PDB file of C-alpha atoms and ligand atoms in Angstrom:
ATOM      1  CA  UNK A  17      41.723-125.858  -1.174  1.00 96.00           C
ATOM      2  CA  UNK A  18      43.226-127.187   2.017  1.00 98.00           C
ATOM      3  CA  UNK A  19      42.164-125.406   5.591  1.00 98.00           C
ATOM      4  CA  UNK A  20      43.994-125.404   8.870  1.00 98.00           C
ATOM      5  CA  UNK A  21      41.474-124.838  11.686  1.00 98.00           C
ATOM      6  CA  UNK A  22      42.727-123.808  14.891  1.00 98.00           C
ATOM      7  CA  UNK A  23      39.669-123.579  17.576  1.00 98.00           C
ATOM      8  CA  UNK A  24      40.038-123.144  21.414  1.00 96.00           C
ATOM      9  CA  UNK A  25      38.640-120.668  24.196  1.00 94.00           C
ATOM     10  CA  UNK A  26      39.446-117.182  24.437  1.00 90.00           C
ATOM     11  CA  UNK A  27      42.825-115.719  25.283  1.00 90.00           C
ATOM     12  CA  UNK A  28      44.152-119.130  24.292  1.00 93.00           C
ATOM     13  CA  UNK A  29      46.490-117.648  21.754  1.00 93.00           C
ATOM     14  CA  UNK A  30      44.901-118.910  18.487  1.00 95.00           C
ATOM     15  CA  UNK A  31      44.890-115.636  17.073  1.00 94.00           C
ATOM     16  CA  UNK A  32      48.243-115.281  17.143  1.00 94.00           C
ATOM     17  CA  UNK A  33      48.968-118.843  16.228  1.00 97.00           C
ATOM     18  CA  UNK A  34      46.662-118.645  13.521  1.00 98.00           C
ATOM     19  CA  UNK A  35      48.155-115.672  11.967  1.00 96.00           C
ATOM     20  CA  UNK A  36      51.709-116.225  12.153  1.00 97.00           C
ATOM     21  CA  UNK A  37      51.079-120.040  10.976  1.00 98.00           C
ATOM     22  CA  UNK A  38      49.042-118.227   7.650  1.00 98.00           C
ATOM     23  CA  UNK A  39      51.757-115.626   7.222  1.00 96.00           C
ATOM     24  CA  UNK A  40      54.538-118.809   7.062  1.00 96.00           C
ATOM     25  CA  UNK A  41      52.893-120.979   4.446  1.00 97.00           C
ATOM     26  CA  UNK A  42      51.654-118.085   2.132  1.00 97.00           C
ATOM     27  CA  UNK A  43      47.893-118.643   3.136  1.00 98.00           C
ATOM     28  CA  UNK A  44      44.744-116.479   3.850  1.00 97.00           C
ATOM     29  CA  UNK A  45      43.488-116.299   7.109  1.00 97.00           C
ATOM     30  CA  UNK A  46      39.976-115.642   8.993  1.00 97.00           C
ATOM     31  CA  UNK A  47      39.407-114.749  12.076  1.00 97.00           C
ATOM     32  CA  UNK A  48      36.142-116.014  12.465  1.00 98.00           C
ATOM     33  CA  UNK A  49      35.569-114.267  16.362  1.00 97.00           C
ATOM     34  CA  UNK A  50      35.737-111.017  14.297  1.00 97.00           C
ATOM     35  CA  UNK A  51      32.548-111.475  12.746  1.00 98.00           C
ATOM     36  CA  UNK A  52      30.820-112.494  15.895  1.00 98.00           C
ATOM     37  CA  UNK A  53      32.396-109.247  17.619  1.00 97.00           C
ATOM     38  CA  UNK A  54      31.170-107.153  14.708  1.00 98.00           C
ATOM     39  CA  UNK A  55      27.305-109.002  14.919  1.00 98.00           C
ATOM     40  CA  UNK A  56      27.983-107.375  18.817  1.00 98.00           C
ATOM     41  CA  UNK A  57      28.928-104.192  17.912  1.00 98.00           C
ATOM     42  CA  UNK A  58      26.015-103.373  14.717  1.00 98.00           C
ATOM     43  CA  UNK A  59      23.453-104.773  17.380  1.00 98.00           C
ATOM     44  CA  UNK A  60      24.783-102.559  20.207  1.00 97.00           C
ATOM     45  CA  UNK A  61      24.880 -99.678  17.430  1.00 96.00           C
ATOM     46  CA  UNK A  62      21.089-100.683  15.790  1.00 97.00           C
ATOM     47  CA  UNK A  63      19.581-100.829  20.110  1.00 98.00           C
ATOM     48  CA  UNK A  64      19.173-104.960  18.945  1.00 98.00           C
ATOM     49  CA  UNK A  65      18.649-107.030  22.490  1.00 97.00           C
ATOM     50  CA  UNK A  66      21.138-110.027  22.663  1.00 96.00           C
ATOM     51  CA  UNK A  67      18.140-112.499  22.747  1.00 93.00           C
ATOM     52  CA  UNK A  68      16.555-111.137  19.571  1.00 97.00           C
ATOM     53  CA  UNK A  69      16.836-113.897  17.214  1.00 98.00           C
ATOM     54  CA  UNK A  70      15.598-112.626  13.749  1.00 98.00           C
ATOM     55  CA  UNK A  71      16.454-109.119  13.988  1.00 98.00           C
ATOM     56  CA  UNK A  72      20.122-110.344  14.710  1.00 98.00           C
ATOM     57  CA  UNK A  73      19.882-112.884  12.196  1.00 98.00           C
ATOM     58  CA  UNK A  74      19.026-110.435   9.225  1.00 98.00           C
ATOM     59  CA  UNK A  75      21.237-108.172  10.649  1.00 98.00           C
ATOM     60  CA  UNK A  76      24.475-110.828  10.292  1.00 98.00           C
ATOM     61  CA  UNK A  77      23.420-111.788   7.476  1.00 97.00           C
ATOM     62  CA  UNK A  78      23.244-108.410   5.675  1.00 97.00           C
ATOM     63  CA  UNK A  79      26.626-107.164   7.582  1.00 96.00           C
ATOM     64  CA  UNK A  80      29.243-105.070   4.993  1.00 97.00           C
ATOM     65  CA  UNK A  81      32.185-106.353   6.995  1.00 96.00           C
ATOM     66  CA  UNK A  82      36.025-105.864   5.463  1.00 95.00           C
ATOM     67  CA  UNK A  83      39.161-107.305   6.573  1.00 94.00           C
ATOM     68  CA  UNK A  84      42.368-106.038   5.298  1.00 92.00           C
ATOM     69  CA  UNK A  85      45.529-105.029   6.386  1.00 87.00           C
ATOM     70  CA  UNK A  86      44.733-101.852   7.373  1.00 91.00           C
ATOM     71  CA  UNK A  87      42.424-103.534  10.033  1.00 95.00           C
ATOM     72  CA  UNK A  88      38.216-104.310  10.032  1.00 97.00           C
ATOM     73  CA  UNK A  89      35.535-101.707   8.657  1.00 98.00           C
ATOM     74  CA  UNK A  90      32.435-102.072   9.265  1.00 98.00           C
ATOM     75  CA  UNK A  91      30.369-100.691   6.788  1.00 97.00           C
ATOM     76  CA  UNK A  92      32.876 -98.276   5.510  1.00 97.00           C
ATOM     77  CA  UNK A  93      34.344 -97.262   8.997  1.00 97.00           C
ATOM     78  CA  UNK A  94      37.442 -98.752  10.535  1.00 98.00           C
ATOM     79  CA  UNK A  95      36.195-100.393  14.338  1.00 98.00           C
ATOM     80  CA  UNK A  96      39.589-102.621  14.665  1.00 95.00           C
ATOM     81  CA  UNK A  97      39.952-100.945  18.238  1.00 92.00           C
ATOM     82  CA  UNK A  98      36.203-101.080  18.945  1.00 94.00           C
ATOM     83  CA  UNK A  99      35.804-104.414  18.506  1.00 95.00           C
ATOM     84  CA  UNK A 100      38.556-105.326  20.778  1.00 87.00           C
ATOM     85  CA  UNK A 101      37.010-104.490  23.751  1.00 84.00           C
ATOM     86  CA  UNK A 102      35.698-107.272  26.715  1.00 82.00           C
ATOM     87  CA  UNK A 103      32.297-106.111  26.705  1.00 88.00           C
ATOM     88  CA  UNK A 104      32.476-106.516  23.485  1.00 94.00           C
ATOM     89  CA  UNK A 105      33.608-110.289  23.561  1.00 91.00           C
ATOM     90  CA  UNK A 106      30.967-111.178  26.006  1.00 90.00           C
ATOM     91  CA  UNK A 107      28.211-109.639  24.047  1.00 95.00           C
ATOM     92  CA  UNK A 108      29.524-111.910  20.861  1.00 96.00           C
ATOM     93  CA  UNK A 109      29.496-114.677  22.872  1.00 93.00           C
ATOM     94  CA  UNK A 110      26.210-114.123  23.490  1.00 95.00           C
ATOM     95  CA  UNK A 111      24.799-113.525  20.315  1.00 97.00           C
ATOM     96  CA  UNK A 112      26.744-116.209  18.946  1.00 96.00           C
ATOM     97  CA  UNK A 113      24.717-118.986  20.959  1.00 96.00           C
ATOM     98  CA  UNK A 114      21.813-118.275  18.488  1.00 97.00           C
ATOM     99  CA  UNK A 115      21.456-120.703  16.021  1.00 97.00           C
ATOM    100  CA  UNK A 116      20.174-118.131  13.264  1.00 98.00           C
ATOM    101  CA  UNK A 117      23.218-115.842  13.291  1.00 98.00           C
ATOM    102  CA  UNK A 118      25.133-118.584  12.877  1.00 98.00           C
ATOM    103  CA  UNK A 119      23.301-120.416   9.399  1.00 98.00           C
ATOM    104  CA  UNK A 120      23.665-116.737   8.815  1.00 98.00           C
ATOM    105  CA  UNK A 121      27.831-116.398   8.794  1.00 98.00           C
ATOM    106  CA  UNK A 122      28.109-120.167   7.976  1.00 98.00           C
ATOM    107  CA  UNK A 123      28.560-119.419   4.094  1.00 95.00           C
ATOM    108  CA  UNK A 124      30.423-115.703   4.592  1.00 96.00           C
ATOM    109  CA  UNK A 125      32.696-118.259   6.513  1.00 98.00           C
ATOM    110  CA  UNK A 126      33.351-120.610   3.796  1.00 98.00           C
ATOM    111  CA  UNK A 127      33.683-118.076   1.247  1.00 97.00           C
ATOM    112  CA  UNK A 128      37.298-117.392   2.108  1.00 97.00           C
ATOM    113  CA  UNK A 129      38.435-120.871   1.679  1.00 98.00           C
ATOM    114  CA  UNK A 130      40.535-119.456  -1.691  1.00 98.00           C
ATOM    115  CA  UNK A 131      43.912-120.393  -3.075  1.00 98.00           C
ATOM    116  CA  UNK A 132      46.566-121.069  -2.027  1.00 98.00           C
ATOM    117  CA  UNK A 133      44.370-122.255   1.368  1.00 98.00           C
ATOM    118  CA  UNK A 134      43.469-120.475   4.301  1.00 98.00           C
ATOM    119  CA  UNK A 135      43.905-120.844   8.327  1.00 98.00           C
ATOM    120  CA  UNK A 136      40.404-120.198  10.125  1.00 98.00           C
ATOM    121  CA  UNK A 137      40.894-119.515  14.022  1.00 98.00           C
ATOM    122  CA  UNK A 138      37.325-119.525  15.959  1.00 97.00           C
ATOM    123  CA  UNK A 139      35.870-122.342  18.535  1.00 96.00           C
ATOM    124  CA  UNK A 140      33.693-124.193  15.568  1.00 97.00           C
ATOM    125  CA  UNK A 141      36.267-124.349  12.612  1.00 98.00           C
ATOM    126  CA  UNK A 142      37.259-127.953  12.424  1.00 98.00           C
ATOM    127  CA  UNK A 143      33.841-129.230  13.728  1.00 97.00           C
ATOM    128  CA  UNK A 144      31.205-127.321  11.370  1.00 98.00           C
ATOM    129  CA  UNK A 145      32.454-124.694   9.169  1.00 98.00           C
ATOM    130  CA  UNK A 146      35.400-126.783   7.814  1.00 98.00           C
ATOM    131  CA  UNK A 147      34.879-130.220   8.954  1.00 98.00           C
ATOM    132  CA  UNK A 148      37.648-131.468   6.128  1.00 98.00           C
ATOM    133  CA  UNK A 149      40.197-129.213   6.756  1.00 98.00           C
ATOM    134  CA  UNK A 150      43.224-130.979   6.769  1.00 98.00           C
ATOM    135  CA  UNK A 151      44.383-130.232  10.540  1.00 98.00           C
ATOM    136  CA  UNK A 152      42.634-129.411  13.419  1.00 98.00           C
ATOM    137  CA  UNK A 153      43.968-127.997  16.404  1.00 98.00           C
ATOM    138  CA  UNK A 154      42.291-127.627  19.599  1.00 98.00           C
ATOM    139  CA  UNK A 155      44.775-124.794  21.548  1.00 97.00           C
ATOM    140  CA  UNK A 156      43.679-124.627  25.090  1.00 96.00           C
ATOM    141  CA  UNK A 157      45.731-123.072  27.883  1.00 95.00           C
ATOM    142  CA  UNK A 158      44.555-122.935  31.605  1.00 96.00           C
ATOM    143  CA  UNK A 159      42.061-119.919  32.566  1.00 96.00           C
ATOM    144  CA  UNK A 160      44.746-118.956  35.009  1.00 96.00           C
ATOM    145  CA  UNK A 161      47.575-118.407  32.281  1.00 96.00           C
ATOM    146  CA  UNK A 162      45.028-117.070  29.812  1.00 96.00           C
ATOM    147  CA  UNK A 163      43.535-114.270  32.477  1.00 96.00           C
ATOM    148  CA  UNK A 164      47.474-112.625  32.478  1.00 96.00           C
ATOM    149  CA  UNK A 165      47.715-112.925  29.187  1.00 92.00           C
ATOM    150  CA  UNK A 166      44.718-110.998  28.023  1.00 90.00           C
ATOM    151  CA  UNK A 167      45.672-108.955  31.891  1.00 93.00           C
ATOM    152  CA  UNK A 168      48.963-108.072  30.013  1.00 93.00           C
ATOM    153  CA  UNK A 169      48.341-107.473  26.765  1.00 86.00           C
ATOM    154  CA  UNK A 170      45.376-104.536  27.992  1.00 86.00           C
ATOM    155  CA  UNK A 171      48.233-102.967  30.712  1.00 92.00           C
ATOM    156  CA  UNK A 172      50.551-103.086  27.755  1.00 90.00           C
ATOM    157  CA  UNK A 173      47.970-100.821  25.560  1.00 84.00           C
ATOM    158  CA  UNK A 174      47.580 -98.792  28.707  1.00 88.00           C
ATOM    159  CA  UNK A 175      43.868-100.127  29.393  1.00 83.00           C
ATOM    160  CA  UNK A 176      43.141-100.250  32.911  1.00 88.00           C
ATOM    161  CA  UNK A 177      42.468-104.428  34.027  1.00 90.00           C
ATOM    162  CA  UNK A 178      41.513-106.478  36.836  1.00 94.00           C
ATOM    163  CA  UNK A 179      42.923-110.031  36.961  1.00 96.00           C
ATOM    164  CA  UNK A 180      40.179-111.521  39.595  1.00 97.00           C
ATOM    165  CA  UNK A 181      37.290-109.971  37.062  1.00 94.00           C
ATOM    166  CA  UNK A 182      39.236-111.059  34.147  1.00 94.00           C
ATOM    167  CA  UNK A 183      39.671-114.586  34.866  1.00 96.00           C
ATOM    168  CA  UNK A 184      35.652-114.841  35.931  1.00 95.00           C
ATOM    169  CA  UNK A 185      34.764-113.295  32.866  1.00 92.00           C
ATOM    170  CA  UNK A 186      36.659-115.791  31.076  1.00 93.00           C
ATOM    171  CA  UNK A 187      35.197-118.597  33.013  1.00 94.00           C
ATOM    172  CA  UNK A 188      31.975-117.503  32.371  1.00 93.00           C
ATOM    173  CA  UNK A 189      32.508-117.314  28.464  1.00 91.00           C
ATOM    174  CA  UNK A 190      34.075-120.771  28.392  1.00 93.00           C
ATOM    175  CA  UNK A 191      30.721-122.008  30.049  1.00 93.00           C
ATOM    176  CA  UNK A 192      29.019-119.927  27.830  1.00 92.00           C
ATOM    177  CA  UNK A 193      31.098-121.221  24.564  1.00 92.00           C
ATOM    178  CA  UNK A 194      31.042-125.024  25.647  1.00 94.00           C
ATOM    179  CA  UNK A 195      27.705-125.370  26.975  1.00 95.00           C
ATOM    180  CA  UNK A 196      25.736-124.136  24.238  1.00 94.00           C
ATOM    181  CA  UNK A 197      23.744-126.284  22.189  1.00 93.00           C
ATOM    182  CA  UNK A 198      24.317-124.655  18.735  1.00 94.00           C
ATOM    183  CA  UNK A 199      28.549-125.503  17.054  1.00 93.00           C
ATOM    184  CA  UNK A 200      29.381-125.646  20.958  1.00 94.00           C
ATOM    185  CA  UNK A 201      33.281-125.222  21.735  1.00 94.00           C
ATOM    186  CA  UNK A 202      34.210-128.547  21.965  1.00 94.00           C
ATOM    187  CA  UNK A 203      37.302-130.633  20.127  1.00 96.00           C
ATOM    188  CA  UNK A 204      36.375-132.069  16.287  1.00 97.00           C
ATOM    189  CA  UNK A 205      37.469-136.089  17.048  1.00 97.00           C
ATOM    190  CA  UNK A 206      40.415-135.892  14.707  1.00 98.00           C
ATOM    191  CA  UNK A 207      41.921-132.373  16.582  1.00 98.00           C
ATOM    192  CA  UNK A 208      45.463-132.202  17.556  1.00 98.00           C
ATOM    193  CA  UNK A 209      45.174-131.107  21.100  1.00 97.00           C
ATOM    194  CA  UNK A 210      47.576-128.223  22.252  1.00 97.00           C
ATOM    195  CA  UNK A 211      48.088-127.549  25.604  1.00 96.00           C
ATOM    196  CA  UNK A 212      49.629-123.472  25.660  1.00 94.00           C
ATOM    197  CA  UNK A 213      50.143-123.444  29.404  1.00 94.00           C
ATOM    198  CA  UNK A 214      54.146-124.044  29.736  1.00 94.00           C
ATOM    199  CA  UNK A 215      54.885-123.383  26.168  1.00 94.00           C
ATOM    200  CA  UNK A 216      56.052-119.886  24.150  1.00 92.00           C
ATOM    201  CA  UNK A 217      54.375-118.589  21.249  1.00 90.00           C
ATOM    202  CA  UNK A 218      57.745-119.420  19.074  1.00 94.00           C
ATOM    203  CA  UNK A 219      57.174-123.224  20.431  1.00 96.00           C
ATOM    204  CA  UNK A 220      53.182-123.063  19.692  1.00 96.00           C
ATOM    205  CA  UNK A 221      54.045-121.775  15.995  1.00 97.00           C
ATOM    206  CA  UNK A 222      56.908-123.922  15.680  1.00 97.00           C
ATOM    207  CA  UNK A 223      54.870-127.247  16.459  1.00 97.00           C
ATOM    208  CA  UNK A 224      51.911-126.049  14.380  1.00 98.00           C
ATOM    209  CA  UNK A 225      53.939-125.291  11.454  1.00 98.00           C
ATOM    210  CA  UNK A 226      56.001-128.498  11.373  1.00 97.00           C
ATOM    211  CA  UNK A 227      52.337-130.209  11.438  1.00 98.00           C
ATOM    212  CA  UNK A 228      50.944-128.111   8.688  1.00 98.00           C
ATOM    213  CA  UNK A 229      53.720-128.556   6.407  1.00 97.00           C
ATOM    214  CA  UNK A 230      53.535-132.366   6.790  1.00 97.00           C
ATOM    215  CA  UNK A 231      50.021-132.746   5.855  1.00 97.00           C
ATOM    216  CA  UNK A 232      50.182-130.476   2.934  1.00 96.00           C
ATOM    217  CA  UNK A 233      53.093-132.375   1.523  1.00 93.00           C
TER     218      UNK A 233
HETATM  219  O1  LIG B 302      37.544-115.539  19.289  1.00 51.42           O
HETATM  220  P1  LIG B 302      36.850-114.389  19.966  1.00 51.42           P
HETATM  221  O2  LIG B 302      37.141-114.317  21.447  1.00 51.42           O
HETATM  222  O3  LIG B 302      37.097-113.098  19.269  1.00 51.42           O
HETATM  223  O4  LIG B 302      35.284-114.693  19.805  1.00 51.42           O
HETATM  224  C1  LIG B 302      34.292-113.912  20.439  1.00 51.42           C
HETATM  225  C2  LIG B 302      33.052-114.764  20.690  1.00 51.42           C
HETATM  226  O5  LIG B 302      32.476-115.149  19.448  1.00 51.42           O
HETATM  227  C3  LIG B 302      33.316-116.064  21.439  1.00 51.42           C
HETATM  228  O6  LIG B 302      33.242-115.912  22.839  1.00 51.42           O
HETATM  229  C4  LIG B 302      32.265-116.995  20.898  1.00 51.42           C
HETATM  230  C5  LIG B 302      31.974-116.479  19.518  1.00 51.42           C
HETATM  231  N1  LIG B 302      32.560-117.295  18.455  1.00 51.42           N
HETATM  232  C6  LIG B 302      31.878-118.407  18.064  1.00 51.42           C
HETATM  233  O7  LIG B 302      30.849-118.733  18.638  1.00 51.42           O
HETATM  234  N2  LIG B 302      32.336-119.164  17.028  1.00 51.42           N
HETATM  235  C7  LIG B 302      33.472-118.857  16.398  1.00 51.42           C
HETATM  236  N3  LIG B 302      33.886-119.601  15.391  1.00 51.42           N
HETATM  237  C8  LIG B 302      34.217-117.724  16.813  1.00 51.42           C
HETATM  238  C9  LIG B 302      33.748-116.961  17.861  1.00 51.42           C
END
């Protein structure tokens, strides 16, 4: 069943890439950060300390997560909205540099690779969860562009936002990401590398599309 993997850092855009590229070719699509954020939000929930390795590593690996279109429940209870949140984020990227929680969502991961193929954002797709996937793009975009992306997309929603503390946070999480020792952010070899910076969502999709299509012919 052929995979698209699209990694990169946050606020790169691979979300939306991701899911506009699945909706086009007919495919299912995971958004692998989501069950990172929702590891964040059951341990902030259960009182769990972000350094906690085996209580967070039973408690990924028993998770009742759903995605649909109606948006992600976590055991029974819809937390689309609270898992959205930058606090949020940062705590995922925290718990996510345990080794433990991630053997833990490594095979929840691969269990929606189903027909007719799926397109798997995250920052670890092409290099351990789906290391044959058939392309790999690596979607970066400067932290500058990225901070007033994610700075307009929370005035949009009416969330108060703070570009300077935005753009360190995001700094700090790429460190975070890429420095880790365990599925670190870093390009798989064969990636495609896409740099967002001077380009339009429409262009992003377009280019990603055009790419898909050709390998799957
Ligand atoms: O994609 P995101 O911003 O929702 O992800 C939140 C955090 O989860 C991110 O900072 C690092 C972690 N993550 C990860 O380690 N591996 C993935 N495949 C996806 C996310």
């Amino acid at each position: 069943m052929p995979v698209i993997a699209i990694d990169g850092p946050s606020a790169s855009g691979k979300g939306t890439l991701a899911s506009r590229v699945a909706e086009s070719l007919g495919f299912h699509y995971l958004e692998s950060g989501a069950l990172y954020r929702l590891v964040a939000l059951a341990s902030m929930r259960a009182g769990i300390s972000e350094s906690d390795e085996e209580p967070l590593a039973g408690l990924s690996a028993r998770l009742d997560a759903r995605f649909s279109a109606g948006g992600i429940f976590l055991s029974g209870e819809d937390v689309t909205e609270a898992l959205r949140g930058e606090d949020i984020g940062n705590l995922a990227s925290s718990v996510a540099r345990l080794p433990r929680v991630r053997a833990a969502l490594l095979e929840r991961q691969r269990e929606y690779r189903q027909a007719p193929g799926l397109v798997a954002d995250g920052r670890d797709m092409g290099t351990v969860v789906f290391p044959d996937a058939v392309l790999k793009v690596f979607l970066t975009a400067s932290v500058q562009v990225r901070a007033e992306r994610r700075y307009k997309q929370l005035i949009d929603k009416g969330i108060g936002a703070n570009l300077a503390s935005l753009s360190r946070d995001l700094a700090e999480r790429d460190e975070r990401d890429t420095k880790r020792a365990a599925a670190p952010l870093v390009p798989a070899p064969d990636a495609v590398q896409l740099d967002s910076s001077d380009l339009s969502v429409e262009e992003v999709v377009r280019q990603v599309e055009q790419m898909a299509r050709r390998k799957l012919e």
